[in-house]
Amino acid sequence: MSFDYITSILGPMLEGAQMTVLLFIIAIIASIPLGFLLTLAVKSDIKPLSLLAEGYIYVMRGTPLLLQLLFICFGLPMIPGIGEYLVLDRFVAACLGFVLNYAAYFAEIFRGGLLAIDKGQYEASKVLGLNKWQTTTRIILPQMFRVALPAVANESVTLVKDTALLYAVAVPELLHFAQTAVNRDFTIVPFFVAGLIYLMMTLVLTLFFKGIERKFKFE
Amino acid sequence: MAIIEVSNLKKSFGQLDVLKQITFNVNKNDVVAVIGPSGSGKSTMLRSLVHLEEINGGSITVSGEPLVKEGVYSKPQEVKRITSKMGMVFQHFNLFPHLTVKENLELPPRLVKKESPEDIQKRSSELLGKIGLADRASAYPANLSGGQKQRVAIARALMMNPEILLFDEPTSALDPELTGEVLEVMKALAEEQMTMIVVTHEMGFAREVANKVMFMDNGEIIESGHPSELFTNPKNERTKAFLTRSLK
């Protein structure tokens, strides 16, 4: 297998990888804060709000991401009456699906982080005179994020790989170009190239999170 | 003059009466040791004073101001102001693990007190010197020994300039060889006339440092008095039995 062949397919595949990276960035930037808000909603004293958030998390985690993507891309436009206003650009629809789905996972991760915090932290804050807001923002959340960090890193790696689901809604991304090249040239080399590109992306991500974990080791 | 007055304090968890009509006074500069078997209500009593437990009846007055009067709490702001006269040291230290020793000391007064940062810093270095940890100011709690953690926790409580310091079994979570350094700091505070209530299993400390000992059992104060009296000549059978067990 010639080096020339690999360079010839690398161009379009890296172009596809750009789409992958773009989706990843949009999904992570939007779903982490949204997930955090969901955690707050679940923990809220307002019962309907917490029930709604719990229901949302249940549905989003309990059904396949692929189903959700297909529903947003192809299902929404079929709803009688309003469907015609819900025809979204495929990529936009995919972003929406990823953000809504991953927010539910991040919400559970952050909730787990909160559970890990000893009640003594709340008691010490109270006795020292900190109010609820100060306790939450200065004492609890920094610890929650620290506890949640390994799980967030893990989820982010999963997100990189899940971007391959774009293939199913016909958005041209890395895997799409690999598959096209495999069919056209009758060789499996493009699959290996795609695998290497995914590995490189997850490697960068893993190193990035390792760095953050080291920085916030509190030792 | 009584700085803390507690009368008929009642507290129950569901059906279980943890505190039954507790009444006692603490005078300014007193060092009160609270002793008794596990589950006797010592910690709950202490926690009630700083409103970590909500009581079901009775009154608590701190320097003449009512925290609770006959089971009715003062307004939340008042409760906050009155409890801020007391500092608390916990069995498990409860230091903030994401902050350095210095930050543990300085963050609460910075958030709560209207003081200049210079004053706060000055006090934190003084206190760190006093507890012998000036060189660990930038360490995180994870890198301290249990004894060091508890000394930092005491300094953190002192940063708020409390009138009264409460200790909830401050040495119970420590290895035996580390209790000494914590008791030394507490002893030094007692010598400086700090008003202290100490829930403890350290009979030696109660005997040497306290000027008043309260023996609690089953949610009641069974007996209280000067340690020389209570330890050598206990009046109540339950006190006798407890002391025989603990001093063995």
GROMACS .gro file of C-alpha atoms in nm:
model
  467
    1MET     CA    1   0.000   0.000   0.000
    2SER     CA    2   0.166   0.314  -0.118
    3PHE     CA    3   0.236   0.620   0.085
    4ASP     CA    4   0.091   0.824  -0.201
    5TYR     CA    5  -0.243   0.654  -0.163
    6ILE     CA    6  -0.261   0.741   0.207
    7THR     CA    7  -0.179   1.106   0.141
    8SER     CA    8  -0.441   1.115  -0.132
    9ILE     CA    9  -0.720   1.002   0.105
   10LEU     CA   10  -0.586   1.195   0.402
   11GLY     CA   11  -0.707   1.529   0.262
   12PRO     CA   12  -1.079   1.449   0.253
   13MET     CA   13  -1.059   1.247   0.572
   14LEU     CA   14  -0.906   1.534   0.766
   15GLU     CA   15  -1.179   1.752   0.622
   16GLY     CA   16  -1.430   1.506   0.765
   17ALA     CA   17  -1.238   1.511   1.093
   18GLN     CA   18  -1.297   1.886   1.108
   19MET     CA   19  -1.669   1.817   1.120
   20THR     CA   20  -1.607   1.564   1.399
   21VAL     CA   21  -1.404   1.815   1.598
   22LEU     CA   22  -1.658   2.090   1.541
   23LEU     CA   23  -1.942   1.873   1.667
   24PHE     CA   24  -1.733   1.766   1.964
   25ILE     CA   25  -1.656   2.125   2.062
   26ILE     CA   26  -2.014   2.244   2.027
   27ALA     CA   27  -2.148   1.944   2.218
   28ILE     CA   28  -1.902   1.968   2.505
   29ILE     CA   29  -1.928   2.346   2.546
   30ALA     CA   30  -2.307   2.337   2.554
   31SER     CA   31  -2.376   2.008   2.733
   32ILE     CA   32  -2.154   2.058   3.038
   33PRO     CA   33  -2.323   2.381   3.155
   34LEU     CA   34  -2.664   2.242   3.058
   35GLY     CA   35  -2.588   1.923   3.252
   36PHE     CA   36  -2.488   2.130   3.550
   37LEU     CA   37  -2.816   2.323   3.535
   38LEU     CA   38  -2.999   1.991   3.519
   39THR     CA   39  -2.816   1.877   3.834
   40LEU     CA   40  -2.929   2.193   4.010
   41ALA     CA   41  -3.284   2.132   3.887
   42VAL     CA   42  -3.279   1.774   4.018
   43LYS     CA   43  -3.154   1.898   4.354
   44SER     CA   44  -3.405   2.183   4.360
   45ASP     CA   45  -3.661   2.213   4.638
   46ILE     CA   46  -3.922   2.299   4.374
   47LYS     CA   47  -4.075   1.955   4.332
   48PRO     CA   48  -4.218   1.990   3.975
   49LEU     CA   49  -3.883   2.120   3.853
   50SER     CA   50  -3.687   1.833   4.004
   51LEU     CA   51  -3.938   1.577   3.874
   52LEU     CA   52  -3.920   1.727   3.527
   53ALA     CA   53  -3.540   1.716   3.531
   54GLU     CA   54  -3.539   1.357   3.655
   55GLY     CA   55  -3.786   1.257   3.384
   56TYR     CA   56  -3.574   1.427   3.122
   57ILE     CA   57  -3.259   1.246   3.238
   58TYR     CA   58  -3.446   0.916   3.245
   59VAL     CA   59  -3.567   0.953   2.886
   60MET     CA   60  -3.237   1.079   2.745
   61ARG     CA   61  -3.029   0.811   2.914
   62GLY     CA   62  -3.284   0.539   2.862
   63THR     CA   63  -3.307   0.562   2.483
   64PRO     CA   64  -3.032   0.525   2.222
   65LEU     CA   65  -2.859   0.840   2.106
   66LEU     CA   66  -2.903   0.714   1.749
   67LEU     CA   67  -3.279   0.701   1.798
   68GLN     CA   68  -3.276   1.054   1.933
   69LEU     CA   69  -3.072   1.177   1.637
   70LEU     CA   70  -3.301   1.010   1.387
   71PHE     CA   71  -3.602   1.152   1.569
   72ILE     CA   72  -3.468   1.508   1.556
   73CYS     CA   73  -3.356   1.481   1.192
   74PHE     CA   74  -3.643   1.285   1.045
   75GLY     CA   75  -3.911   1.256   1.312
   76LEU     CA   76  -3.970   1.618   1.402
   77PRO     CA   77  -4.054   1.728   1.043
   78MET     CA   78  -4.323   1.460   1.032
   79ILE     CA   79  -4.519   1.597   1.327
   80PRO     CA   80  -4.854   1.712   1.182
   81GLY     CA   81  -4.912   2.084   1.192
   82ILE     CA   82  -4.577   2.204   1.327
   83GLY     CA   83  -4.345   1.961   1.144
   84GLU     CA   84  -4.273   2.197   0.860
   85TYR     CA   85  -4.119   2.447   1.101
   86LEU     CA   86  -3.897   2.179   1.254
   87VAL     CA   87  -3.692   2.094   0.948
   88LEU     CA   88  -3.339   2.152   1.066
   89ASP     CA   89  -3.009   2.147   0.889
   90ARG     CA   90  -2.867   1.796   0.947
   91PHE     CA   91  -2.558   1.918   1.128
   92VAL     CA   92  -2.759   2.157   1.346
   93ALA     CA   93  -3.002   1.878   1.426
   94ALA     CA   94  -2.715   1.646   1.517
   95CYS     CA   95  -2.559   1.910   1.742
   96LEU     CA   96  -2.892   1.954   1.916
   97GLY     CA   97  -2.925   1.580   1.968
   98PHE     CA   98  -2.575   1.545   2.110
   99VAL     CA   99  -2.614   1.842   2.343
  100LEU     CA  100  -2.950   1.723   2.478
  101ASN     CA  101  -2.824   1.367   2.524
  102TYR     CA  102  -2.487   1.445   2.677
  103ALA     CA  103  -2.634   1.703   2.913
  104ALA     CA  104  -2.828   1.420   3.079
  105TYR     CA  105  -2.509   1.216   3.129
  106PHE     CA  106  -2.315   1.513   3.262
  107ALA     CA  107  -2.602   1.591   3.500
  108GLU     CA  108  -2.568   1.243   3.650
  109ILE     CA  109  -2.192   1.279   3.674
  110PHE     CA  110  -2.223   1.609   3.860
  111ARG     CA  111  -2.492   1.467   4.086
  112GLY     CA  112  -2.251   1.187   4.173
  113GLY     CA  113  -1.987   1.451   4.248
  114LEU     CA  114  -2.223   1.625   4.488
  115LEU     CA  115  -2.305   1.299   4.665
  116ALA     CA  116  -1.935   1.243   4.726
  117ILE     CA  117  -1.905   1.558   4.935
  118ASP     CA  118  -1.910   1.497   5.308
  119LYS     CA  119  -2.185   1.667   5.506
  120GLY     CA  120  -1.913   1.798   5.737
  121GLN     CA  121  -1.822   2.044   5.462
  122TYR     CA  122  -2.169   2.199   5.480
  123GLU     CA  123  -2.161   2.199   5.860
  124ALA     CA  124  -1.819   2.363   5.882
  125SER     CA  125  -1.932   2.629   5.632
  126LYS     CA  126  -2.246   2.697   5.831
  127VAL     CA  127  -2.067   2.727   6.164
  128LEU     CA  128  -1.812   2.962   6.005
  129GLY     CA  129  -2.099   3.185   5.899
  130LEU     CA  130  -2.094   3.131   5.523
  131ASN     CA  131  -2.432   3.176   5.358
  132LYS     CA  132  -2.583   2.924   5.116
  133TRP     CA  133  -2.448   3.093   4.804
  134GLN     CA  134  -2.096   3.124   4.944
  135THR     CA  135  -2.103   2.764   5.062
  136THR     CA  136  -2.217   2.641   4.722
  137THR     CA  137  -1.983   2.846   4.505
  138ARG     CA  138  -1.670   2.853   4.720
  139ILE     CA  139  -1.678   2.522   4.903
  140ILE     CA  140  -1.907   2.268   4.737
  141LEU     CA  141  -1.880   2.326   4.361
  142PRO     CA  142  -1.500   2.333   4.341
  143GLN     CA  143  -1.494   1.997   4.519
  144MET     CA  144  -1.777   1.861   4.307
  145PHE     CA  145  -1.594   1.945   3.984
  146ARG     CA  146  -1.277   1.787   4.117
  147VAL     CA  147  -1.458   1.465   4.206
  148ALA     CA  148  -1.639   1.464   3.871
  149LEU     CA  149  -1.327   1.525   3.661
  150PRO     CA  150  -1.230   1.162   3.580
  151ALA     CA  151  -1.589   1.081   3.484
  152VAL     CA  152  -1.613   1.397   3.271
  153ALA     CA  153  -1.290   1.295   3.096
  154ASN     CA  154  -1.429   0.950   3.031
  155GLU     CA  155  -1.754   1.088   2.894
  156SER     CA  156  -1.564   1.327   2.667
  157VAL     CA  157  -1.371   1.040   2.511
  158THR     CA  158  -1.700   0.862   2.452
  159LEU     CA  159  -1.833   1.177   2.289
  160VAL     CA  160  -1.544   1.183   2.038
  161LYS     CA  161  -1.629   0.830   1.932
  162ASP     CA  162  -2.003   0.893   1.930
  163THR     CA  163  -1.954   1.166   1.670
  164ALA     CA  164  -1.933   0.875   1.424
  165LEU     CA  165  -2.313   0.858   1.459
  166LEU     CA  166  -2.321   1.160   1.226
  167TYR     CA  167  -2.273   0.896   0.959
  168ALA     CA  168  -2.625   0.769   1.023
  169VAL     CA  169  -2.784   1.107   0.956
  170ALA     CA  170  -2.571   1.158   0.647
  171VAL     CA  171  -2.354   1.442   0.767
  172PRO     CA  172  -2.016   1.398   0.598
  173GLU     CA  173  -1.764   1.337   0.875
  174LEU     CA  174  -1.450   1.132   0.923
  175LEU     CA  175  -1.612   0.789   0.910
  176HIS     CA  176  -1.821   0.885   0.608
  177PHE     CA  177  -1.508   0.969   0.406
  178ALA     CA  178  -1.336   0.652   0.521
  179GLN     CA  179  -1.632   0.438   0.418
  180THR     CA  180  -1.653   0.612   0.079
  181ALA     CA  181  -1.284   0.549   0.014
  182VAL     CA  182  -1.315   0.184   0.120
  183ASN     CA  183  -1.603   0.128  -0.124
  184ARG     CA  184  -1.442   0.319  -0.405
  185ASP     CA  185  -1.087   0.184  -0.381
  186PHE     CA  186  -1.164  -0.160  -0.245
  187THR     CA  187  -0.910  -0.140   0.038
  188ILE     CA  188  -0.939  -0.132   0.416
  189VAL     CA  189  -0.656   0.119   0.458
  190PRO     CA  190  -0.896   0.413   0.504
  191PHE     CA  191  -1.047   0.237   0.809
  192PHE     CA  192  -0.703   0.219   0.969
  193VAL     CA  193  -0.637   0.581   0.885
  194ALA     CA  194  -0.972   0.678   1.039
  195GLY     CA  195  -0.892   0.470   1.348
  196LEU     CA  196  -0.558   0.649   1.385
  197ILE     CA  197  -0.722   0.990   1.355
  198TYR     CA  198  -0.975   0.898   1.626
  199LEU     CA  199  -0.693   0.768   1.846
  200MET     CA  200  -0.504   1.093   1.799
  201MET     CA  201  -0.808   1.297   1.898
  202THR     CA  202  -0.875   1.089   2.209
  203LEU     CA  203  -0.506   1.099   2.299
  204VAL     CA  204  -0.504   1.478   2.293
  205LEU     CA  205  -0.817   1.479   2.505
  206THR     CA  206  -0.680   1.228   2.755
  207LEU     CA  207  -0.359   1.427   2.797
  208PHE     CA  208  -0.559   1.746   2.837
  209PHE     CA  209  -0.770   1.599   3.119
  210LYS     CA  210  -0.466   1.438   3.284
  211GLY     CA  211  -0.314   1.786   3.291
  212ILE     CA  212  -0.623   1.936   3.453
  213GLU     CA  213  -0.638   1.654   3.707
  214ARG     CA  214  -0.276   1.717   3.802
  215LYS     CA  215  -0.338   2.088   3.833
  216PHE     CA  216  -0.634   2.034   4.065
  217LYS     CA  217  -0.487   1.755   4.272
  218PHE     CA  218  -0.500   1.960   4.593
  219GLU     CA  219  -0.191   1.791   4.728
  220MET     CA  220  -2.157   3.561   8.458
  221ALA     CA  221  -2.323   3.295   8.248
  222ILE     CA  222  -2.225   3.325   7.883
  223ILE     CA  223  -2.439   3.027   7.782
  224GLU     CA  224  -2.763   2.938   7.955
  225VAL     CA  225  -2.943   2.624   7.855
  226SER     CA  226  -3.272   2.529   8.013
  227ASN     CA  227  -3.500   2.231   7.957
  228LEU     CA  228  -3.343   2.156   7.621
  229LYS     CA  229  -3.528   1.876   7.446
  230LYS     CA  230  -3.435   1.702   7.126
  231SER     CA  231  -3.572   1.390   6.968
  232PHE     CA  232  -3.505   1.203   6.648
  233GLY     CA  233  -3.846   1.058   6.564
  234GLN     CA  234  -3.959   0.857   6.867
  235LEU     CA  235  -3.618   0.862   7.028
  236ASP     CA  236  -3.559   1.130   7.292
  237VAL     CA  237  -3.192   1.212   7.256
  238LEU     CA  238  -3.191   1.502   7.499
  239LYS     CA  239  -3.437   1.513   7.788
  240GLN     CA  240  -3.475   1.844   7.964
  241ILE     CA  241  -3.110   1.943   7.975
  242THR     CA  242  -3.028   2.244   8.191
  243PHE     CA  243  -2.684   2.394   8.253
  244ASN     CA  244  -2.488   2.719   8.250
  245VAL     CA  245  -2.144   2.799   8.122
  246ASN     CA  246  -1.964   3.099   8.266
  247LYS     CA  247  -1.719   3.319   8.085
  248ASN     CA  248  -1.368   3.164   8.087
  249ASP     CA  249  -1.505   2.824   8.187
  250VAL     CA  250  -1.356   2.512   8.039
  251VAL     CA  251  -1.634   2.257   8.051
  252ALA     CA  252  -1.560   1.892   7.974
  253VAL     CA  253  -1.861   1.688   7.872
  254ILE     CA  254  -1.810   1.317   7.930
  255GLY     CA  255  -2.030   1.012   7.902
  256PRO     CA  256  -2.085   0.693   7.706
  257SER     CA  257  -2.141   0.689   7.330
  258GLY     CA  258  -2.497   0.775   7.237
  259SER     CA  259  -2.556   0.971   7.556
  260GLY     CA  260  -2.640   1.288   7.360
  261LYS     CA  261  -2.317   1.481   7.421
  262SER     CA  262  -2.254   1.569   7.056
  263THR     CA  263  -2.620   1.645   6.988
  264MET     CA  264  -2.620   1.885   7.280
  265LEU     CA  265  -2.311   2.061   7.148
  266ARG     CA  266  -2.446   2.075   6.793
  267SER     CA  267  -2.773   2.222   6.920
  268LEU     CA  268  -2.582   2.520   7.059
  269VAL     CA  269  -2.461   2.623   6.711
  270HIS     CA  270  -2.787   2.531   6.540
  271LEU     CA  271  -2.653   2.227   6.355
  272GLU     CA  272  -2.944   2.049   6.523
  273GLU     CA  273  -3.289   2.199   6.558
  274ILE     CA  274  -3.416   2.146   6.912
  275ASN     CA  275  -3.774   2.051   7.001
  276GLY     CA  276  -3.812   2.245   7.322
  277GLY     CA  277  -3.638   2.454   7.586
  278SER     CA  278  -3.425   2.766   7.570
  279ILE     CA  279  -3.069   2.853   7.475
  280THR     CA  280  -2.930   3.197   7.557
  281VAL     CA  281  -2.586   3.313   7.445
  282SER     CA  282  -2.437   3.621   7.618
  283GLY     CA  283  -2.782   3.730   7.721
  284GLU     CA  284  -2.939   3.694   7.376
  285PRO     CA  285  -3.198   3.424   7.311
  286LEU     CA  286  -3.113   3.178   7.035
  287VAL     CA  287  -3.423   2.976   7.121
  288LYS     CA  288  -3.682   3.070   7.378
  289GLU     CA  289  -3.909   2.790   7.495
  290GLY     CA  290  -3.874   2.602   7.170
  291VAL     CA  291  -3.917   2.907   6.944
  292TYR     CA  292  -3.612   3.016   6.748
  293SER     CA  293  -3.525   3.383   6.696
  294LYS     CA  294  -3.536   3.521   6.340
  295PRO     CA  295  -3.289   3.352   6.102
  296GLN     CA  296  -3.066   3.660   6.091
  297GLU     CA  297  -3.059   3.673   6.470
  298VAL     CA  298  -2.984   3.301   6.490
  299LYS     CA  299  -2.694   3.355   6.251
  300ARG     CA  300  -2.559   3.650   6.448
  301ILE     CA  301  -2.588   3.473   6.782
  302THR     CA  302  -2.433   3.145   6.665
  303SER     CA  303  -2.146   3.340   6.510
  304LYS     CA  304  -2.025   3.405   6.866
  305MET     CA  305  -1.933   3.039   6.880
  306GLY     CA  306  -1.668   2.850   6.690
  307MET     CA  307  -1.672   2.475   6.646
  308VAL     CA  308  -1.405   2.211   6.605
  309PHE     CA  309  -1.525   1.880   6.464
  310GLN     CA  310  -1.415   1.525   6.523
  311HIS     CA  311  -1.330   1.483   6.155
  312PHE     CA  312  -1.174   1.831   6.119
  313ASN     CA  313  -1.389   1.922   5.817
  314LEU     CA  314  -1.112   2.128   5.661
  315PHE     CA  315  -1.179   2.240   5.305
  316PRO     CA  316  -0.966   1.997   5.101
  317HIS     CA  317  -0.946   2.219   4.792
  318LEU     CA  318  -0.792   2.508   4.984
  319THR     CA  319  -0.445   2.543   5.133
  320VAL     CA  320  -0.399   2.579   5.508
  321LYS     CA  321  -0.369   2.957   5.470
  322GLU     CA  322  -0.679   2.973   5.249
  323ASN     CA  323  -0.873   2.756   5.494
  324LEU     CA  324  -0.799   3.016   5.759
  325GLU     CA  325  -0.852   3.326   5.548
  326LEU     CA  326  -1.147   3.248   5.322
  327PRO     CA  327  -1.424   3.243   5.588
  328PRO     CA  328  -1.337   3.581   5.749
  329ARG     CA  329  -1.284   3.728   5.402
  330LEU     CA  330  -1.635   3.622   5.302
  331VAL     CA  331  -1.809   3.690   5.630
  332LYS     CA  332  -1.629   3.962   5.823
  333LYS     CA  333  -1.582   4.322   5.727
  334GLU     CA  334  -1.210   4.331   5.784
  335SER     CA  335  -0.918   4.444   5.573
  336PRO     CA  336  -0.725   4.165   5.397
  337GLU     CA  337  -0.411   4.283   5.577
  338ASP     CA  338  -0.571   4.229   5.918
  339ILE     CA  339  -0.692   3.885   5.814
  340GLN     CA  340  -0.349   3.786   5.685
  341LYS     CA  341  -0.180   3.916   5.996
  342ARG     CA  342  -0.410   3.713   6.217
  343SER     CA  343  -0.370   3.397   6.010
  344SER     CA  344   0.012   3.412   6.030
  345GLU     CA  345  -0.006   3.476   6.403
  346LEU     CA  346  -0.237   3.180   6.456
  347LEU     CA  347  -0.033   2.950   6.233
  348GLY     CA  348   0.273   3.044   6.439
  349LYS     CA  349   0.084   2.974   6.756
  350ILE     CA  350  -0.019   2.624   6.652
  351GLY     CA  351   0.332   2.558   6.523
  352LEU     CA  352   0.241   2.525   6.156
  353ALA     CA  353   0.378   2.849   6.010
  354ASP     CA  354   0.585   2.645   5.763
  355ARG     CA  355   0.280   2.454   5.633
  356ALA     CA  356   0.077   2.759   5.526
  357SER     CA  357   0.075   2.660   5.159
  358ALA     CA  358   0.016   2.287   5.216
  359TYR     CA  359  -0.315   2.124   5.132
  360PRO     CA  360  -0.500   1.934   5.407
  361ALA     CA  361  -0.433   1.604   5.226
  362ASN     CA  362  -0.063   1.647   5.304
  363LEU     CA  363  -0.108   1.704   5.678
  364SER     CA  364  -0.118   1.450   5.958
  365GLY     CA  365  -0.440   1.414   6.158
  366GLY     CA  366  -0.297   1.613   6.447
  367GLN     CA  367  -0.187   1.892   6.215
  368LYS     CA  368  -0.531   1.897   6.049
  369GLN     CA  369  -0.703   1.936   6.382
  370ARG     CA  370  -0.467   2.216   6.485
  371VAL     CA  371  -0.548   2.395   6.159
  372ALA     CA  372  -0.919   2.342   6.226
  373ILE     CA  373  -0.879   2.505   6.567
  374ALA     CA  374  -0.694   2.798   6.410
  375ARG     CA  375  -0.965   2.829   6.146
  376ALA     CA  376  -1.230   2.852   6.416
  377LEU     CA  377  -1.024   3.112   6.601
  378MET     CA  378  -0.997   3.326   6.286
  379MET     CA  379  -1.361   3.424   6.340
  380ASN     CA  380  -1.279   3.560   6.687
  381PRO     CA  381  -1.541   3.351   6.868
  382GLU     CA  382  -1.631   3.419   7.228
  383ILE     CA  383  -1.682   3.050   7.289
  384LEU     CA  384  -1.517   2.751   7.129
  385LEU     CA  385  -1.695   2.416   7.108
  386PHE     CA  386  -1.503   2.093   7.055
  387ASP     CA  387  -1.684   1.780   6.941
  388GLU     CA  388  -1.453   1.489   7.031
  389PRO     CA  389  -1.152   1.668   6.882
  390THR     CA  390  -0.909   1.382   6.935
  391SER     CA  391  -1.131   1.080   6.874
  392ALA     CA  392  -1.034   1.043   6.508
  393LEU     CA  393  -0.662   1.068   6.581
  394ASP     CA  394  -0.398   0.804   6.633
  395PRO     CA  395  -0.310   0.797   7.004
  396GLU     CA  396   0.035   0.944   6.945
  397LEU     CA  397  -0.118   1.250   6.774
  398THR     CA  398  -0.369   1.347   7.043
  399GLY     CA  399  -0.103   1.516   7.255
  400GLU     CA  400  -0.027   1.796   7.009
  401VAL     CA  401  -0.397   1.884   6.979
  402LEU     CA  402  -0.455   1.873   7.355
  403GLU     CA  403  -0.153   2.103   7.400
  404VAL     CA  404  -0.311   2.366   7.175
  405MET     CA  405  -0.640   2.334   7.365
  406LYS     CA  406  -0.459   2.364   7.694
  407ALA     CA  407  -0.287   2.681   7.575
  408LEU     CA  408  -0.627   2.825   7.480
  409ALA     CA  409  -0.764   2.741   7.824
  410GLU     CA  410  -0.470   2.921   7.980
  411GLU     CA  411  -0.559   3.227   7.773
  412GLN     CA  412  -0.904   3.219   7.934
  413MET     CA  413  -1.090   3.104   7.625
  414THR     CA  414  -1.440   2.983   7.712
  415MET     CA  415  -1.459   2.624   7.592
  416ILE     CA  416  -1.701   2.334   7.592
  417VAL     CA  417  -1.525   2.009   7.509
  418VAL     CA  418  -1.702   1.682   7.442
  419THR     CA  419  -1.428   1.432   7.506
  420HIS     CA  420  -1.317   1.084   7.600
  421GLU     CA  421  -0.984   1.220   7.722
  422MET     CA  422  -1.027   1.186   8.095
  423GLY     CA  423  -0.677   1.319   8.158
  424PHE     CA  424  -0.761   1.641   7.977
  425ALA     CA  425  -1.097   1.674   8.155
  426ARG     CA  426  -0.926   1.630   8.486
  427GLU     CA  427  -0.631   1.861   8.427
  428VAL     CA  428  -0.769   2.141   8.216
  429ALA     CA  429  -1.144   2.166   8.276
  430ASN     CA  430  -1.284   2.359   8.567
  431LYS     CA  431  -1.618   2.189   8.530
  432VAL     CA  432  -1.712   1.838   8.421
  433MET     CA  433  -2.058   1.729   8.309
  434PHE     CA  434  -2.137   1.361   8.298
  435MET     CA  435  -2.416   1.276   8.053
  436ASP     CA  436  -2.595   0.948   8.012
  437ASN     CA  437  -2.906   0.860   7.815
  438GLY     CA  438  -2.989   1.220   7.723
  439GLU     CA  439  -2.955   1.363   8.070
  440ILE     CA  440  -2.691   1.540   8.273
  441ILE     CA  441  -2.645   1.297   8.558
  442GLU     CA  442  -2.385   1.484   8.751
  443SER     CA  443  -2.164   1.789   8.716
  444GLY     CA  444  -1.902   1.959   8.923
  445HIS     CA  445  -1.537   2.043   8.960
  446PRO     CA  446  -1.316   1.764   8.822
  447SER     CA  447  -1.136   1.715   9.153
  448GLU     CA  448  -1.473   1.638   9.305
  449LEU     CA  449  -1.644   1.445   9.024
  450PHE     CA  450  -1.349   1.223   8.943
  451THR     CA  451  -1.249   1.139   9.300
  452ASN     CA  452  -1.584   1.136   9.467
  453PRO     CA  453  -1.868   1.074   9.218
  454LYS     CA  454  -2.210   1.081   9.381
  455ASN     CA  455  -2.419   0.896   9.126
  456GLU     CA  456  -2.394   0.523   9.063
  457ARG     CA  457  -2.395   0.567   8.686
  458THR     CA  458  -2.110   0.817   8.707
  459LYS     CA  459  -1.915   0.578   8.924
  460ALA     CA  460  -1.971   0.290   8.685
  461PHE     CA  461  -1.870   0.501   8.383
  462LEU     CA  462  -1.557   0.633   8.548
  463THR     CA  463  -1.452   0.288   8.663
  464ARG     CA  464  -1.487   0.168   8.303
  465SER     CA  465  -1.305   0.463   8.145
  466LEU     CA  466  -1.023   0.500   8.395
  467LYS     CA  467  -0.933   0.134   8.386
   0.00000   0.00000   0.00000
